[in-house]
Short mmCIF file of C-alpha atoms in Angstrom, two decimals:
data_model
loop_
_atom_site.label_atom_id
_atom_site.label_comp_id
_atom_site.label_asym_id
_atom_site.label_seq_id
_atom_site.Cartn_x
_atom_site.Cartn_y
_atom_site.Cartn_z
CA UNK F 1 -26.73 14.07 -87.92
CA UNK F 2 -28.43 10.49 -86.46
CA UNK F 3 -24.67 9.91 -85.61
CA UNK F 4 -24.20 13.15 -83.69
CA UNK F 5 -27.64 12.51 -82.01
CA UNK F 6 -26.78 8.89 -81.18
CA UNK F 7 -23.42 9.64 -79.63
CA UNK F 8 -25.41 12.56 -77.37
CA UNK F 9 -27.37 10.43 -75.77
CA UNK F 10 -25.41 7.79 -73.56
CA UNK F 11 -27.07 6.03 -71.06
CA UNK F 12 -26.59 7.57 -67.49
CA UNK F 13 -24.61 5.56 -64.93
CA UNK F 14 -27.05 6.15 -62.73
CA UNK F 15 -29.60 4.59 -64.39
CA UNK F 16 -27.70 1.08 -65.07
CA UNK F 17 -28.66 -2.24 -63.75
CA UNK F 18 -26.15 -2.64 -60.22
CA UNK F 19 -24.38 -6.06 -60.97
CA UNK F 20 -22.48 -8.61 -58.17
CA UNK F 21 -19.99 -6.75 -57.76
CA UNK F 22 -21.43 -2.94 -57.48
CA UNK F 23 -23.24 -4.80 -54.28
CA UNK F 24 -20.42 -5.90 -53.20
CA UNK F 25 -18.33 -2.23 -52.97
CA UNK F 26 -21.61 -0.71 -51.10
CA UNK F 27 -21.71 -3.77 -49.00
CA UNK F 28 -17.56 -3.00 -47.97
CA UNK F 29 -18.32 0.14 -47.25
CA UNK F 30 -21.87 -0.11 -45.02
CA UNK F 31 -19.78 -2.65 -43.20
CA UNK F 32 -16.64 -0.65 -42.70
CA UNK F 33 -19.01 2.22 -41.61
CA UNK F 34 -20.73 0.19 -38.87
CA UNK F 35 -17.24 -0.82 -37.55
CA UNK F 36 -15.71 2.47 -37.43
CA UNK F 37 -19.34 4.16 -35.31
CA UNK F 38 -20.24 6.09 -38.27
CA UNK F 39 -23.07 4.10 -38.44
CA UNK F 40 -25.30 2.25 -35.58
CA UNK F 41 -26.41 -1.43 -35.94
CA UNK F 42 -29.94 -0.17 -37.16
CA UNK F 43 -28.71 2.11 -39.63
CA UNK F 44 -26.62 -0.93 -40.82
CA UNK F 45 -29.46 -3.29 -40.90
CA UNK F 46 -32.11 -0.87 -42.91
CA UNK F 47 -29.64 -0.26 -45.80
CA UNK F 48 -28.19 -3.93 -45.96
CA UNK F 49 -31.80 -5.02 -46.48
CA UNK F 50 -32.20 -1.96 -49.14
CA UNK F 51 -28.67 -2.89 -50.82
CA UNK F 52 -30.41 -6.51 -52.09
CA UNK F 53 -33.54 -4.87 -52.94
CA UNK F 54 -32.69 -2.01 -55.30
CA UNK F 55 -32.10 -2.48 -58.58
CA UNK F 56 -30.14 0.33 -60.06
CA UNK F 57 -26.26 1.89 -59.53
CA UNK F 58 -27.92 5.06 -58.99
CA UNK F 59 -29.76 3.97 -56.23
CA UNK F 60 -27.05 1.94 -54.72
CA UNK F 61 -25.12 5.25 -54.57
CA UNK F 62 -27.68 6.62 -52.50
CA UNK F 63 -26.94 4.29 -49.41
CA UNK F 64 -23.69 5.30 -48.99
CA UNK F 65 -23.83 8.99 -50.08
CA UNK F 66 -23.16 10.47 -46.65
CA UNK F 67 -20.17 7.91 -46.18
CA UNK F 68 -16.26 8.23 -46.62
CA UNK F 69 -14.90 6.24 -50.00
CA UNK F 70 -12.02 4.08 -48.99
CA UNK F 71 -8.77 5.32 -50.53
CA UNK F 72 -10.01 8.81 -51.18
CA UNK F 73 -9.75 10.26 -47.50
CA UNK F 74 -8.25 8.27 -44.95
CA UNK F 75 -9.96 8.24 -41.81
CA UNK F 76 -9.17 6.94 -38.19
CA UNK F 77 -11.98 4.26 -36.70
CA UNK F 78 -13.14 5.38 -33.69
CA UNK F 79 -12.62 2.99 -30.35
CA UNK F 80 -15.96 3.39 -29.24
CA UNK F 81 -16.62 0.65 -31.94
CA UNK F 82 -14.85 -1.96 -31.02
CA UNK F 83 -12.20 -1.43 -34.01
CA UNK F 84 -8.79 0.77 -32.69
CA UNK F 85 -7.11 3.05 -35.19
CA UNK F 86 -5.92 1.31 -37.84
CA UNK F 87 -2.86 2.12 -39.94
CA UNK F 88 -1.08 5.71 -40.44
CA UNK F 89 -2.09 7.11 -43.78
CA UNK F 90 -0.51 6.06 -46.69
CA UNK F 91 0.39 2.88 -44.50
CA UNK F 92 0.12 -0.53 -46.82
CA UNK F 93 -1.98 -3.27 -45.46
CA UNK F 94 -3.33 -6.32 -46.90
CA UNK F 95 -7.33 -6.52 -47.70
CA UNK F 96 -9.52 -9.81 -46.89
CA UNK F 97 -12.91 -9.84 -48.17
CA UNK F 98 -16.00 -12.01 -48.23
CA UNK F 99 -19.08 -11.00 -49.56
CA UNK F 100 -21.52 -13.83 -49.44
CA UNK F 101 -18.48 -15.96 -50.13
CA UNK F 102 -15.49 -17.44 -48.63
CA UNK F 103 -11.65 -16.24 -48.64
CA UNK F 104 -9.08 -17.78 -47.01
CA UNK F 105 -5.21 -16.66 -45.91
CA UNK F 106 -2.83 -20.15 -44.99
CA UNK F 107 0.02 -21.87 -46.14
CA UNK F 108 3.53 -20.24 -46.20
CA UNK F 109 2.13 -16.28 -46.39
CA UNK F 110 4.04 -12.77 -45.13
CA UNK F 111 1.16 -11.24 -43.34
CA UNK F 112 1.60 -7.79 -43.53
CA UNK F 113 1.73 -5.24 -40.16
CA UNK F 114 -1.95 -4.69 -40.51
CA UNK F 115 -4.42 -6.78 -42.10
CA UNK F 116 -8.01 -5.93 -42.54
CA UNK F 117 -10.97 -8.60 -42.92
CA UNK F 118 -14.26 -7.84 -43.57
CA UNK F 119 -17.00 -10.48 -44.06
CA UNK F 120 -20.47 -9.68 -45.05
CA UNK F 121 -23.01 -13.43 -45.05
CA UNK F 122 -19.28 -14.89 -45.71
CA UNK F 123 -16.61 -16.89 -44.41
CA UNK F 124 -13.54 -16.07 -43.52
CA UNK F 125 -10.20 -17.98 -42.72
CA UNK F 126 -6.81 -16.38 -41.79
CA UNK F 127 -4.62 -19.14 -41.07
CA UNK F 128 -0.63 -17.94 -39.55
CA UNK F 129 0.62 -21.12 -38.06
CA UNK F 130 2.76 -21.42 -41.16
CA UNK F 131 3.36 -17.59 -41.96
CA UNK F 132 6.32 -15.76 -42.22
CA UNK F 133 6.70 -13.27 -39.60
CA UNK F 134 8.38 -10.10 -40.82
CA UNK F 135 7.54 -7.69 -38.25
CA UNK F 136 7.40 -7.85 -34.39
CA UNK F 137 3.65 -6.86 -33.93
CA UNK F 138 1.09 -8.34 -36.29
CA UNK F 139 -2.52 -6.36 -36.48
CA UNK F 140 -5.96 -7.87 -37.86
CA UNK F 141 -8.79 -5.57 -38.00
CA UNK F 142 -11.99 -7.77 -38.33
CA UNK F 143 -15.54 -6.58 -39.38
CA UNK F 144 -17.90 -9.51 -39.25
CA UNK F 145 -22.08 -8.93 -40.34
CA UNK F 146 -23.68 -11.95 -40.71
CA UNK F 147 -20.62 -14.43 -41.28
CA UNK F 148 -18.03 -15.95 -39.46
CA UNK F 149 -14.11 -15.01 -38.83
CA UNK F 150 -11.86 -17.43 -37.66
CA UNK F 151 -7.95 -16.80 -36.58
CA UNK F 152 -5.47 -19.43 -36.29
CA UNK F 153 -1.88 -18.86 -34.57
CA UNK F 154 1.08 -21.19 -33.97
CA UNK F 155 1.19 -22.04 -29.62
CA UNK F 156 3.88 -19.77 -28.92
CA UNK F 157 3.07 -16.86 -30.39
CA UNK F 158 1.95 -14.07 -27.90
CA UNK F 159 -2.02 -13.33 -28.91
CA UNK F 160 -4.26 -10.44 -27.84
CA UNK F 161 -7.77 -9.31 -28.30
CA UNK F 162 -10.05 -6.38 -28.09
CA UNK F 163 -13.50 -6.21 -29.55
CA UNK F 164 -16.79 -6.45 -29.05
CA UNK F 165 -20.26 -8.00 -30.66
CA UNK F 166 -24.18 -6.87 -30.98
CA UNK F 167 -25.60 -10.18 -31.10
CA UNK F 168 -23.02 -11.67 -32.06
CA UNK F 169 -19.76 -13.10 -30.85
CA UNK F 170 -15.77 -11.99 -29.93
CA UNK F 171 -13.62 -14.71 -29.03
CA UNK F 172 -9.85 -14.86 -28.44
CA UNK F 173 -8.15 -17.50 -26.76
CA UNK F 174 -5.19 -18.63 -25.24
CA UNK F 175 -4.39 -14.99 -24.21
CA UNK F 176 -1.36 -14.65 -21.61
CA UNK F 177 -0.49 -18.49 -21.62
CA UNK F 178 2.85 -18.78 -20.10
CA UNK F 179 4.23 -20.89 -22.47
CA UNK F 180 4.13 -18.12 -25.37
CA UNK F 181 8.00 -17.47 -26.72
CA UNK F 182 8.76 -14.29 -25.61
CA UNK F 183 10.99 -13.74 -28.75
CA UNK F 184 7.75 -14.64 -30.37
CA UNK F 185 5.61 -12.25 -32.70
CA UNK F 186 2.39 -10.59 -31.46
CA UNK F 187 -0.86 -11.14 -33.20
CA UNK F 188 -3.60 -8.51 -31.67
CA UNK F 189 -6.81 -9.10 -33.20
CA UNK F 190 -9.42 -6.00 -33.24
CA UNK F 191 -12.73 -6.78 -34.10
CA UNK F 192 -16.14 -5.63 -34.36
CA UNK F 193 -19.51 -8.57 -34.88
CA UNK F 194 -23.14 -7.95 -35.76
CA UNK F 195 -24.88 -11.02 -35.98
CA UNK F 196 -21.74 -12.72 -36.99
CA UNK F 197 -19.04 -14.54 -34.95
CA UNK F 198 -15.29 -13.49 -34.99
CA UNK F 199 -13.06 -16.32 -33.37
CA UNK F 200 -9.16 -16.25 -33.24
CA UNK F 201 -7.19 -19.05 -30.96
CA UNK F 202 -3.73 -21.00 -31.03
CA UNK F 203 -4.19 -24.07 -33.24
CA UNK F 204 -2.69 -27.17 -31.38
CA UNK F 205 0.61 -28.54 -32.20
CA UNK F 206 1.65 -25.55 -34.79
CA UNK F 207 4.38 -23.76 -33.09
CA UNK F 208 7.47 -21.44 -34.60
CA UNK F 209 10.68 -23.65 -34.36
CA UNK F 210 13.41 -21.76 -32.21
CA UNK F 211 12.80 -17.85 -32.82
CA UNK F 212 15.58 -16.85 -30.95
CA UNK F 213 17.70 -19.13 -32.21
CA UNK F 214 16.81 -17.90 -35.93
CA UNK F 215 17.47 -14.39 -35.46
CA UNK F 216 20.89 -14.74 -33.44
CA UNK F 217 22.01 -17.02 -36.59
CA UNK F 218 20.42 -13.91 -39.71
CA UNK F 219 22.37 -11.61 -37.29
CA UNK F 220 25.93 -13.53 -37.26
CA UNK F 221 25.12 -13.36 -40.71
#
């Protein structure tokens, strides 16, 4: 009987201490929310502030109640938030995330047709000037709060931006240089900033060697 009794009465989920990383899945998805409009910069503020404070998962769960879970219903951002639509459902992309931490991307890396970065009091650093290009058009979607994003791309690849910031910054560079390879791969980076600074530009010397030249030789097999 004390063993039936004991076995009855589990603790609730909602009643356990949140740890690191419970923040840090409510903290994804506040800052997805704010970069997709379902969500205004206010809203976003208030609940980041209540997302350090609270103590339990219960209560965690409560911030994001009225808000989509990522992988469970896709959803299409909306452009009035700086962010375009992202990829078709069921579409793979690659995740970056820093929560109060750093994550990086460089070195010899296949970037995938759409990449998604989110940084939350974190630093990010996507670094393509040695990547392998497998697809023609290369997307980032970037959701900065309270950190920093930064982009790097070889010279003569062709680079595009579209975003915006609410005190905070959107930078792209080097858009519509001449001397971009028009063989090249495109790199469009979407982004959204809230008190955070998103920053993608051609880093100096790092160029693809020959493009054209590369494919014509894969093709004669």
């Amino acid at each position: 009987m004390d063993l039936e009794k004991h076995a009855a009465a589990p603790a609730a989920p909602a009643d356990l201490r949140a740890s690191d990383a419970d923040r840090d899945r409510i903290a994804q998805i506040l800052a997805d929310a704010v970069a997709e409009g379902r969500l205004t910069a206010d809203e976003h503020s208030e609940r980041l502030d209540s997302l350090y404070a609270v103590k339990t998962v219960g209560e965690l769960e409560v911030l994001v109640r009225d808000l989509p879970v990522p992988g469970v219903t896709p959803q299409v951002p909306t452009a009035g938030a700086g962010c375009a639509a992202g990829p078709a459902a069921g579409a793979a992309f690659d995740t970056v995330v820093a929560v109060c931490s750093s994550s990086a991307r460089k070195g010899r890396w296949r970037p995938g047709a759409h990449t998604r970065a989110v940084s939350v009091m974190g630093d990010i650093s996507i670094d393509l000037t040695e990547a392998v290009f497998e697809q023609q058009v290369t997307e980032i979607n970037v959701t900065c709060v309270l950190g920093n994003v930064e982009v790097l791309v070889p010279e003569n690849v062709t680079l595009r931006g579209y975003g915006s910031g609410v005190l905070g910054n959107f930078e792209v560079r080097g858009e519509g240089r001449g001397e971009t390879d028009p063989q090249a791969p495109v790199v469009i980076v979407r982004g959204f900033a809230l008190l955070g600074n998103i920053e993608a530009r051609p880093k100096p010397g790092a160029r693809l060697v020959d493009l054209a030249l590369k494919s014509r030789k894969r093709l004669e097999g």
